[in-house]
Each structure stands twice: as structure tokens, then as C-alpha cells.
PDB file of C-alpha atoms in Angstrom:
ATOM      1  CA  GLU M   5      -2.008 -10.090  17.157  1.00 68.00           C
ATOM      2  CA  ALA M   6      -0.442  -6.760  17.258  1.00 85.00           C
ATOM      3  CA  GLY M   7      -0.186  -4.477  13.631  1.00 94.00           C
ATOM      4  CA  VAL M   8       2.980  -3.177  12.249  1.00 97.00           C
ATOM      5  CA  ALA M   9       3.470  -0.619  14.515  1.00 97.00           C
ATOM      6  CA  GLN M  10       5.532   2.739  13.485  1.00 98.00           C
ATOM      7  CA  SER M  11       6.939   5.802  15.234  1.00 97.00           C
ATOM      8  CA  PRO M  12       6.380   9.013  15.503  1.00 97.00           C
ATOM      9  CA  ARG M  13       3.299   9.424  13.501  1.00 97.00           C
ATOM     10  CA  TYR M  14       3.747  12.917  12.393  1.00 97.00           C
ATOM     11  CA  LYS M  15       6.866  15.082  12.533  1.00 98.00           C
ATOM     12  CA  ILE M  16       7.419  18.604  11.122  1.00 98.00           C
ATOM     13  CA  ILE M  17      11.023  20.111  10.504  1.00 98.00           C
ATOM     14  CA  GLU M  18      12.806  22.281   8.559  1.00 97.00           C
ATOM     15  CA  LYS M  19      13.987  20.908   5.270  1.00 96.00           C
ATOM     16  CA  ARG M  20      18.076  20.396   5.511  1.00 97.00           C
ATOM     17  CA  GLN M  21      17.141  18.982   8.525  1.00 98.00           C
ATOM     18  CA  SER M  22      17.762  15.626   9.567  1.00 98.00           C
ATOM     19  CA  VAL M  23      14.891  12.634  10.550  1.00 98.00           C
ATOM     20  CA  ALA M  24      14.413   8.790  11.536  1.00 98.00           C
ATOM     21  CA  PHE M  25      11.527   6.703  11.218  1.00 98.00           C
ATOM     22  CA  TRP M  26      10.926   3.607  13.496  1.00 97.00           C
ATOM     23  CA  CYS M  27       9.180   0.512  12.579  1.00 97.00           C
ATOM     24  CA  ASN M  28       8.677  -2.305  13.905  1.00 96.00           C
ATOM     25  CA  PRO M  29       6.838  -5.132  12.206  1.00 96.00           C
ATOM     26  CA  ILE M  30       3.990  -7.877  12.473  1.00 95.00           C
ATOM     27  CA  SER M  31       6.123 -10.633  14.890  1.00 93.00           C
ATOM     28  CA  GLY M  32       7.061 -13.333  12.765  1.00 91.00           C
ATOM     29  CA  HIS M  33       7.398 -11.200   9.545  1.00 93.00           C
ATOM     30  CA  ALA M  34      10.180 -12.081   7.395  1.00 91.00           C
ATOM     31  CA  THR M  35       9.723  -9.753   4.446  1.00 92.00           C
ATOM     32  CA  LEU M  36       9.703  -5.334   5.585  1.00 94.00           C
ATOM     33  CA  TYR M  37       9.036  -2.585   3.107  1.00 95.00           C
ATOM     34  CA  TRP M  38       9.431   1.138   3.623  1.00 97.00           C
ATOM     35  CA  TYR M  39       6.942   3.834   1.323  1.00 97.00           C
ATOM     36  CA  GLN M  40       6.651   6.842   0.236  1.00 98.00           C
ATOM     37  CA  GLN M  41       2.948   8.386  -0.713  1.00 97.00           C
ATOM     38  CA  ILE M  42       2.766  12.187  -1.816  1.00 97.00           C
ATOM     39  CA  LEU M  43      -0.649  13.535  -0.527  1.00 95.00           C
ATOM     40  CA  GLY M  44      -3.301  12.331  -3.625  1.00 92.00           C
ATOM     41  CA  GLN M  45      -1.274   9.670  -4.992  1.00 94.00           C
ATOM     42  CA  GLY M  46      -0.368   6.081  -4.272  1.00 95.00           C
ATOM     43  CA  PRO M  47       2.340   5.107  -1.983  1.00 96.00           C
ATOM     44  CA  LYS M  48       5.541   4.279  -3.904  1.00 96.00           C
ATOM     45  CA  LEU M  49       7.795   1.198  -2.607  1.00 95.00           C
ATOM     46  CA  LEU M  50      11.477   3.072  -1.231  1.00 97.00           C
ATOM     47  CA  ILE M  51      12.736  -0.107   0.249  1.00 96.00           C
ATOM     48  CA  GLN M  52      12.517  -4.034   0.783  1.00 94.00           C
ATOM     49  CA  PHE M  53      13.950  -6.071   3.313  1.00 93.00           C
ATOM     50  CA  GLN M  54      14.215  -9.898   3.370  1.00 91.00           C
ATOM     51  CA  ASN M  55      15.131 -10.486   7.092  1.00 89.00           C
ATOM     52  CA  ASN M  56      18.218  -7.989   7.462  1.00 84.00           C
ATOM     53  CA  GLY M  57      18.977  -7.912   3.549  1.00 91.00           C
ATOM     54  CA  VAL M  58      18.052  -5.808   1.209  1.00 93.00           C
ATOM     55  CA  VAL M  59      16.393  -7.011  -1.294  1.00 92.00           C
ATOM     56  CA  ASP M  60      14.773  -3.672  -3.864  1.00 92.00           C
ATOM     57  CA  ASP M  61      16.172  -0.087  -3.167  1.00 95.00           C
ATOM     58  CA  SER M  62      15.829   0.946  -6.646  1.00 93.00           C
ATOM     59  CA  GLN M  63      13.816   3.814  -5.868  1.00 94.00           C
ATOM     60  CA  LEU M  64      15.263   4.973  -2.620  1.00 96.00           C
ATOM     61  CA  PRO M  65      16.814   8.361  -3.754  1.00 95.00           C
ATOM     62  CA  LYS M  66      20.387   6.889  -1.341  1.00 95.00           C
ATOM     63  CA  ASP M  67      21.982  10.606  -1.476  1.00 96.00           C
ATOM     64  CA  ARG M  68      19.837  11.193   1.423  1.00 97.00           C
ATOM     65  CA  PHE M  69      17.619   8.379   2.816  1.00 98.00           C
ATOM     66  CA  SER M  70      18.923   5.499   4.078  1.00 97.00           C
ATOM     67  CA  ALA M  71      17.700   2.643   5.808  1.00 97.00           C
ATOM     68  CA  GLU M  72      18.122  -0.858   8.371  1.00 96.00           C
ATOM     69  CA  ARG M  73      17.116  -3.263  10.119  1.00 94.00           C
ATOM     70  CA  LEU M  74      19.489  -4.473  12.146  1.00 82.00           C
ATOM     71  CA  LYS M  75      18.901  -8.764  13.578  1.00 85.00           C
ATOM     72  CA  GLY M  76      15.955  -8.537  11.047  1.00 83.00           C
ATOM     73  CA  VAL M  77      13.090  -7.726  13.328  1.00 91.00           C
ATOM     74  CA  ASP M  78      12.647  -3.861  13.633  1.00 95.00           C
ATOM     75  CA  SER M  79      13.304  -1.087  10.738  1.00 97.00           C
ATOM     76  CA  THR M  80      14.660   2.785  11.099  1.00 97.00           C
ATOM     77  CA  LEU M  81      14.374   5.109   7.434  1.00 98.00           C
ATOM     78  CA  LYS M  82      16.620   8.408   7.953  1.00 98.00           C
ATOM     79  CA  ILE M  83      16.463  11.002   5.467  1.00 98.00           C
ATOM     80  CA  GLN M  84      19.442  13.519   5.482  1.00 97.00           C
ATOM     81  CA  PRO M  85      18.925  16.067   4.678  1.00 96.00           C
ATOM     82  CA  ALA M  86      15.557  17.026   4.685  1.00 97.00           C
ATOM     83  CA  LYS M  87      14.162  18.458   1.498  1.00 97.00           C
ATOM     84  CA  LEU M  88      10.424  20.420   0.797  1.00 97.00           C
ATOM     85  CA  GLU M  89       9.492  17.893  -1.708  1.00 97.00           C
ATOM     86  CA  ASP M  90      10.101  14.595   1.302  1.00 98.00           C
ATOM     87  CA  SER M  91       6.662  16.101   2.585  1.00 98.00           C
ATOM     88  CA  ALA M  92       4.543  12.875   2.808  1.00 98.00           C
ATOM     89  CA  VAL M  93       3.136  10.041   4.560  1.00 98.00           C
ATOM     90  CA  TYR M  94       6.239   7.156   4.873  1.00 98.00           C
ATOM     91  CA  LEU M  95       4.991   3.850   5.309  1.00 98.00           C
ATOM     92  CA  CYS M  96       5.973   0.700   6.410  1.00 98.00           C
ATOM     93  CA  ALA M  97       4.680  -2.984   5.681  1.00 96.00           C
ATOM     94  CA  SER M  98       5.267  -6.329   6.410  1.00 95.00           C
ATOM     95  CA  SER M  99       4.741  -9.536   5.252  1.00 92.00           C
ATOM     96  CA  PRO M 100       5.386 -13.610   6.307  1.00 89.00           C
ATOM     97  CA  TRP M 101       7.917 -15.099   4.076  1.00 73.00           C
ATOM     98  CA  ALA M 102       7.135 -16.406   0.830  1.00 66.00           C
ATOM     99  CA  THR M 103       3.156 -14.483   0.562  1.00 74.00           C
ATOM    100  CA  ASP M 104       1.516 -12.258  -1.669  1.00 76.00           C
ATOM    101  CA  THR M 105      -0.366  -9.942   1.400  1.00 90.00           C
ATOM    102  CA  GLN M 106       1.792  -7.133   2.727  1.00 94.00           C
ATOM    103  CA  TYR M 107       0.191  -5.585   6.049  1.00 95.00           C
ATOM    104  CA  PHE M 108       0.846  -1.771   7.016  1.00 97.00           C
ATOM    105  CA  GLY M 109       1.517   0.517   9.492  1.00 97.00           C
ATOM    106  CA  PRO M 110      -0.909   3.692   9.962  1.00 97.00           C
ATOM    107  CA  GLY M 111       2.427   5.874   8.474  1.00 97.00           C
ATOM    108  CA  THR M 112       4.075   8.953  10.080  1.00 98.00           C
ATOM    109  CA  ARG M 113       3.126  11.762   8.151  1.00 98.00           C
ATOM    110  CA  LEU M 114       6.115  14.281   7.126  1.00 98.00           C
ATOM    111  CA  THR M 115       6.230  17.761   6.489  1.00 98.00           C
ATOM    112  CA  VAL M 116       9.214  19.363   5.379  1.00 98.00           C
ATOM    113  CA  LEU M 117       8.796  23.482   5.968  1.00 97.00           C
TER     114      LEU M 117
ATOM    115  CA  ASP F  15       4.901  -3.324 -14.661  1.00 55.00           C
ATOM    116  CA  ALA F  16       1.044  -4.259 -16.324  1.00 60.00           C
ATOM    117  CA  LYS F  17      -1.022  -1.101 -15.998  1.00 89.00           C
ATOM    118  CA  THR F  18      -4.041  -1.041 -14.471  1.00 95.00           C
ATOM    119  CA  THR F  19      -6.932   1.681 -14.618  1.00 96.00           C
ATOM    120  CA  GLN F  20      -9.653   2.386 -12.617  1.00 97.00           C
ATOM    121  CA  PRO F  21     -12.033   5.577 -12.197  1.00 97.00           C
ATOM    122  CA  ASN F  22     -11.136   8.280 -10.054  1.00 96.00           C
ATOM    123  CA  SER F  23     -13.758   8.393  -8.039  1.00 97.00           C
ATOM    124  CA  MET F  24     -17.632   6.198  -7.649  1.00 97.00           C
ATOM    125  CA  GLU F  25     -20.562   6.817  -5.325  1.00 97.00           C
ATOM    126  CA  SER F  26     -22.814   4.540  -3.524  1.00 96.00           C
ATOM    127  CA  ASN F  27     -25.453   4.593  -0.746  1.00 96.00           C
ATOM    128  CA  GLU F  28     -25.086   2.975   2.145  1.00 96.00           C
ATOM    129  CA  GLU F  29     -26.165  -0.603   2.360  1.00 95.00           C
ATOM    130  CA  GLU F  30     -26.833  -0.557  -1.724  1.00 96.00           C
ATOM    131  CA  PRO F  31     -24.119  -3.186  -3.656  1.00 96.00           C
ATOM    132  CA  VAL F  32     -20.778  -1.636  -5.174  1.00 97.00           C
ATOM    133  CA  HIS F  33     -19.087  -2.375  -8.085  1.00 98.00           C
ATOM    134  CA  LEU F  34     -15.664  -1.368  -8.570  1.00 98.00           C
ATOM    135  CA  PRO F  35     -14.395  -1.340 -12.128  1.00 98.00           C
ATOM    136  CA  CYS F  36     -11.109  -2.386 -13.172  1.00 97.00           C
ATOM    137  CA  ASN F  37      -9.020  -2.678 -16.520  1.00 97.00           C
ATOM    138  CA  HIS F  38      -5.787  -4.198 -17.098  1.00 95.00           C
ATOM    139  CA  SER F  39      -5.432  -5.112 -21.014  1.00 93.00           C
ATOM    140  CA  THR F  40      -2.180  -6.316 -20.586  1.00 91.00           C
ATOM    141  CA  ILE F  41      -1.885  -8.420 -17.809  1.00 92.00           C
ATOM    142  CA  SER F  42       0.196 -11.316 -18.058  1.00 90.00           C
ATOM    143  CA  GLY F  43      -0.302 -15.184 -17.525  1.00 90.00           C
ATOM    144  CA  THR F  44       1.384 -15.211 -14.445  1.00 90.00           C
ATOM    145  CA  ASP F  45      -0.449 -11.702 -13.000  1.00 92.00           C
ATOM    146  CA  TYR F  46      -2.477 -12.125 -10.175  1.00 94.00           C
ATOM    147  CA  ILE F  47      -5.140  -9.394  -9.712  1.00 95.00           C
ATOM    148  CA  HIS F  48      -4.609  -7.720  -6.099  1.00 95.00           C
ATOM    149  CA  TRP F  49      -7.384  -5.084  -4.180  1.00 97.00           C
ATOM    150  CA  TYR F  50      -6.025  -3.622  -1.524  1.00 97.00           C
ATOM    151  CA  ARG F  51      -7.862  -0.394   0.028  1.00 98.00           C
ATOM    152  CA  GLN F  52      -6.976   2.592   1.998  1.00 98.00           C
ATOM    153  CA  LEU F  53      -9.332   4.336   4.524  1.00 96.00           C
ATOM    154  CA  PRO F  54      -8.470   8.029   5.553  1.00 94.00           C
ATOM    155  CA  SER F  55      -5.542   8.514   7.452  1.00 92.00           C
ATOM    156  CA  GLN F  56      -4.760   4.478   7.801  1.00 95.00           C
ATOM    157  CA  GLY F  57      -2.339   2.743   5.610  1.00 97.00           C
ATOM    158  CA  PRO F  58      -3.480   0.381   3.004  1.00 97.00           C
ATOM    159  CA  GLU F  59      -5.252  -3.282   3.482  1.00 97.00           C
ATOM    160  CA  TYR F  60      -5.722  -6.264   2.053  1.00 95.00           C
ATOM    161  CA  VAL F  61      -9.564  -6.737   0.595  1.00 97.00           C
ATOM    162  CA  ILE F  62      -9.068 -10.083  -1.832  1.00 96.00           C
ATOM    163  CA  HIS F  63      -6.798 -11.513  -4.786  1.00 94.00           C
ATOM    164  CA  GLY F  64      -7.324 -13.259  -7.731  1.00 94.00           C
ATOM    165  CA  LEU F  65      -5.903 -15.563 -10.217  1.00 94.00           C
ATOM    166  CA  THR F  66      -8.439 -16.745 -12.653  1.00 93.00           C
ATOM    167  CA  SER F  67     -11.586 -17.700 -10.844  1.00 90.00           C
ATOM    168  CA  ASN F  68     -13.789 -15.677  -9.068  1.00 92.00           C
ATOM    169  CA  VAL F  69     -12.688 -15.320  -5.052  1.00 94.00           C
ATOM    170  CA  ASN F  70     -15.120 -14.395  -2.495  1.00 95.00           C
ATOM    171  CA  ASN F  71     -14.090 -13.565   1.355  1.00 94.00           C
ATOM    172  CA  ARG F  72     -15.540 -11.971   3.748  1.00 92.00           C
ATOM    173  CA  MET F  73     -14.988  -7.870   3.104  1.00 91.00           C
ATOM    174  CA  ALA F  74     -15.764  -8.742  -0.450  1.00 96.00           C
ATOM    175  CA  SER F  75     -16.233 -10.860  -4.053  1.00 97.00           C
ATOM    176  CA  LEU F  76     -13.833 -10.417  -7.037  1.00 98.00           C
ATOM    177  CA  ALA F  77     -15.310 -11.412 -10.394  1.00 97.00           C
ATOM    178  CA  ILE F  78     -12.690 -11.840 -12.989  1.00 97.00           C
ATOM    179  CA  ALA F  79     -13.607 -11.563 -16.705  1.00 96.00           C
ATOM    180  CA  GLU F  80     -12.792 -14.836 -18.495  1.00 95.00           C
ATOM    181  CA  ASP F  81     -10.084 -12.697 -21.013  1.00 95.00           C
ATOM    182  CA  ARG F  82      -8.315 -11.226 -17.666  1.00 95.00           C
ATOM    183  CA  LYS F  83      -8.841  -8.109 -19.325  1.00 95.00           C
ATOM    184  CA  SER F  84     -10.764  -6.559 -16.484  1.00 96.00           C
ATOM    185  CA  SER F  85     -11.933  -8.045 -13.351  1.00 97.00           C
ATOM    186  CA  THR F  86     -14.821  -6.161 -10.912  1.00 98.00           C
ATOM    187  CA  LEU F  87     -14.187  -5.834  -7.144  1.00 98.00           C
ATOM    188  CA  ILE F  88     -18.056  -6.177  -5.061  1.00 98.00           C
ATOM    189  CA  LEU F  89     -18.414  -4.747  -2.055  1.00 97.00           C
ATOM    190  CA  HIS F  90     -22.123  -6.449  -1.265  1.00 94.00           C
ATOM    191  CA  ARG F  91     -23.654  -4.154   1.249  1.00 95.00           C
ATOM    192  CA  ALA F  92     -21.835  -0.620   1.272  1.00 96.00           C
ATOM    193  CA  THR F  93     -21.362   0.660   5.097  1.00 96.00           C
ATOM    194  CA  LEU F  94     -20.115   4.312   5.504  1.00 96.00           C
ATOM    195  CA  ARG F  95     -16.618   2.553   7.038  1.00 95.00           C
ATOM    196  CA  ASP F  96     -16.297   1.630   3.174  1.00 97.00           C
ATOM    197  CA  ALA F  97     -15.473   5.311   2.294  1.00 97.00           C
ATOM    198  CA  ALA F  98     -11.239   5.102   1.063  1.00 98.00           C
ATOM    199  CA  VAL F  99      -9.541   4.768  -1.604  1.00 98.00           C
ATOM    200  CA  TYR F 100      -9.599   1.015  -3.708  1.00 98.00           C
ATOM    201  CA  TYR F 101      -6.229   0.035  -5.524  1.00 97.00           C
ATOM    202  CA  CYS F 102      -5.926  -2.560  -8.190  1.00 97.00           C
ATOM    203  CA  ILE F 103      -3.085  -3.833  -8.486  1.00 95.00           C
ATOM    204  CA  LEU F 104      -0.963  -6.547 -11.118  1.00 93.00           C
ATOM    205  CA  LYS F 105       1.416  -8.682  -9.283  1.00 90.00           C
ATOM    206  CA  SER F 106       3.130 -11.589 -10.509  1.00 85.00           C
ATOM    207  CA  GLY F 107       5.904 -13.792  -8.634  1.00 76.00           C
ATOM    208  CA  TYR F 108       7.690 -12.277  -5.910  1.00 73.00           C
ATOM    209  CA  SER F 109       7.241  -8.702  -7.842  1.00 76.00           C
ATOM    210  CA  THR F 110       5.772  -5.798  -5.501  1.00 84.00           C
ATOM    211  CA  LEU F 111       3.350  -3.685  -5.143  1.00 89.00           C
ATOM    212  CA  THR F 112       2.958  -1.350  -7.831  1.00 91.00           C
ATOM    213  CA  PHE F 113      -0.230   1.114  -6.204  1.00 93.00           C
ATOM    214  CA  GLY F 114      -1.532   3.639  -8.793  1.00 92.00           C
ATOM    215  CA  LYS F 115      -3.945   6.910  -7.923  1.00 93.00           C
ATOM    216  CA  GLY F 116      -7.203   4.047  -6.995  1.00 96.00           C
ATOM    217  CA  THR F 117     -10.966   5.156  -7.196  1.00 98.00           C
ATOM    218  CA  MET F 118     -11.780   7.240  -4.282  1.00 97.00           C
ATOM    219  CA  LEU F 119     -15.560   5.736  -3.015  1.00 98.00           C
ATOM    220  CA  LEU F 120     -17.549   7.933  -1.548  1.00 97.00           C
ATOM    221  CA  VAL F 121     -20.516   5.997   0.502  1.00 97.00           C
ATOM    222  CA  SER F 122     -23.452   8.282   1.294  1.00 96.00           C
ATOM    223  CA  PRO F 123     -25.577   7.365   3.767  1.00 93.00           C
TER     224      PRO F 123
END
């Protein structure tokens, strides 16, 4: 079974530029999550989708971050404009409907200069 | 969210058992205890979870105190590949995972 795919794996941009990350969850998984992990800390949930609807986006900085999950499959997370403090690893995870276990992708490491 | 307390780091020798502690004195009756681990440069991976009884799977064992205020993740024979950050997380119902800083496990050959 293929795991959660993310791209790109690494991205370097300058502050005020825009960036987008892509995630393809495990086939059939209804729930998709985006996390932000700053160096030395645990992952922090940014947004949770159930199929193509948003379940929880309470910690998403909506003035600069946006996410969508069209057709309830893959998802994109966008930052516009980026700030220095957005430097982090962005992790995507998915889980089957009504289960507790989350399966994580390898993450995208973003560096904002 | 109910919180957990874990040591910042622990060390072990290869092929020895490892006991990773987690305190959760404010756990509620509906909280499950989940453990995830994160190997270097990878996303977290699920290890094990339980409610009241001890649990075993191919990766590890989870020992839960009778009062549920603490638990221990047991790796029976540590390998170099087990070097990772281990997260103990309380989760109830459809709530999301809230990660702390976890315990960094160092394994020496």
C-alpha cells in the first residue's frame, strides 16, 4: 500500500514570496490533516478535512495560510506571503473514516530567508 | 486538552529493553493513550494505543497504571533504528492529536 505522498520535499523562498505544498493521501482515506512542525517542537495541527469539508481550522493563520481539498482526495496548502517564522516542516497525514490512527507523509521542509 | 509529561531524553544500549515513561495525572475516563514516534527526517508513525489494559503489538508494549495516571512504552530489544522522538498523546473521541515535545531516545551500539 502506497503511503502519504508530499511534494516538494524541500523549498527555499524569500520572505513575502508565496509557496504551495501538495499532499496525496492514502487511497480511500477520508480524513486529511496538515501539521506545522517547528524545529525542536512537536507537530501542530493547522487544518483537518473530512472528505472535502473543513472540520477544524482553528489554528490556521487565515490571513496568510489557505488550504483546499478538491474532490476529497489530494490537497494543497498555500502560504501567501511567507514570513521568516513560517520556516518549518509541513506534514500531511491521513486516516480512514472513524479510526484513530493517522498516517504521516515525509513532510516538506520550508526555509524562508 | 489533558496534558502529558515526558522526559526530554533517554539513552539505551542496543538489544536492551527500553522503558519510556509518560505521566498524565489529569487523564479523563474517555481518553485513550496513544504513542507515536518520529524518526529523523521522517513524519511521525503510529506505535500503539490503549485505554485501560496493557497492550502488545509487533512494535512495542504499552503498560498502563491501574489509576491510569501514568503509562510506559516498552521496547523489548532496542535497535539503532528505534532512535527517534517518542510522543505520548491523550486522545478522546474524534479529537485531534496534540503533540508535545516528546522524549528523544538515543540508542548506542
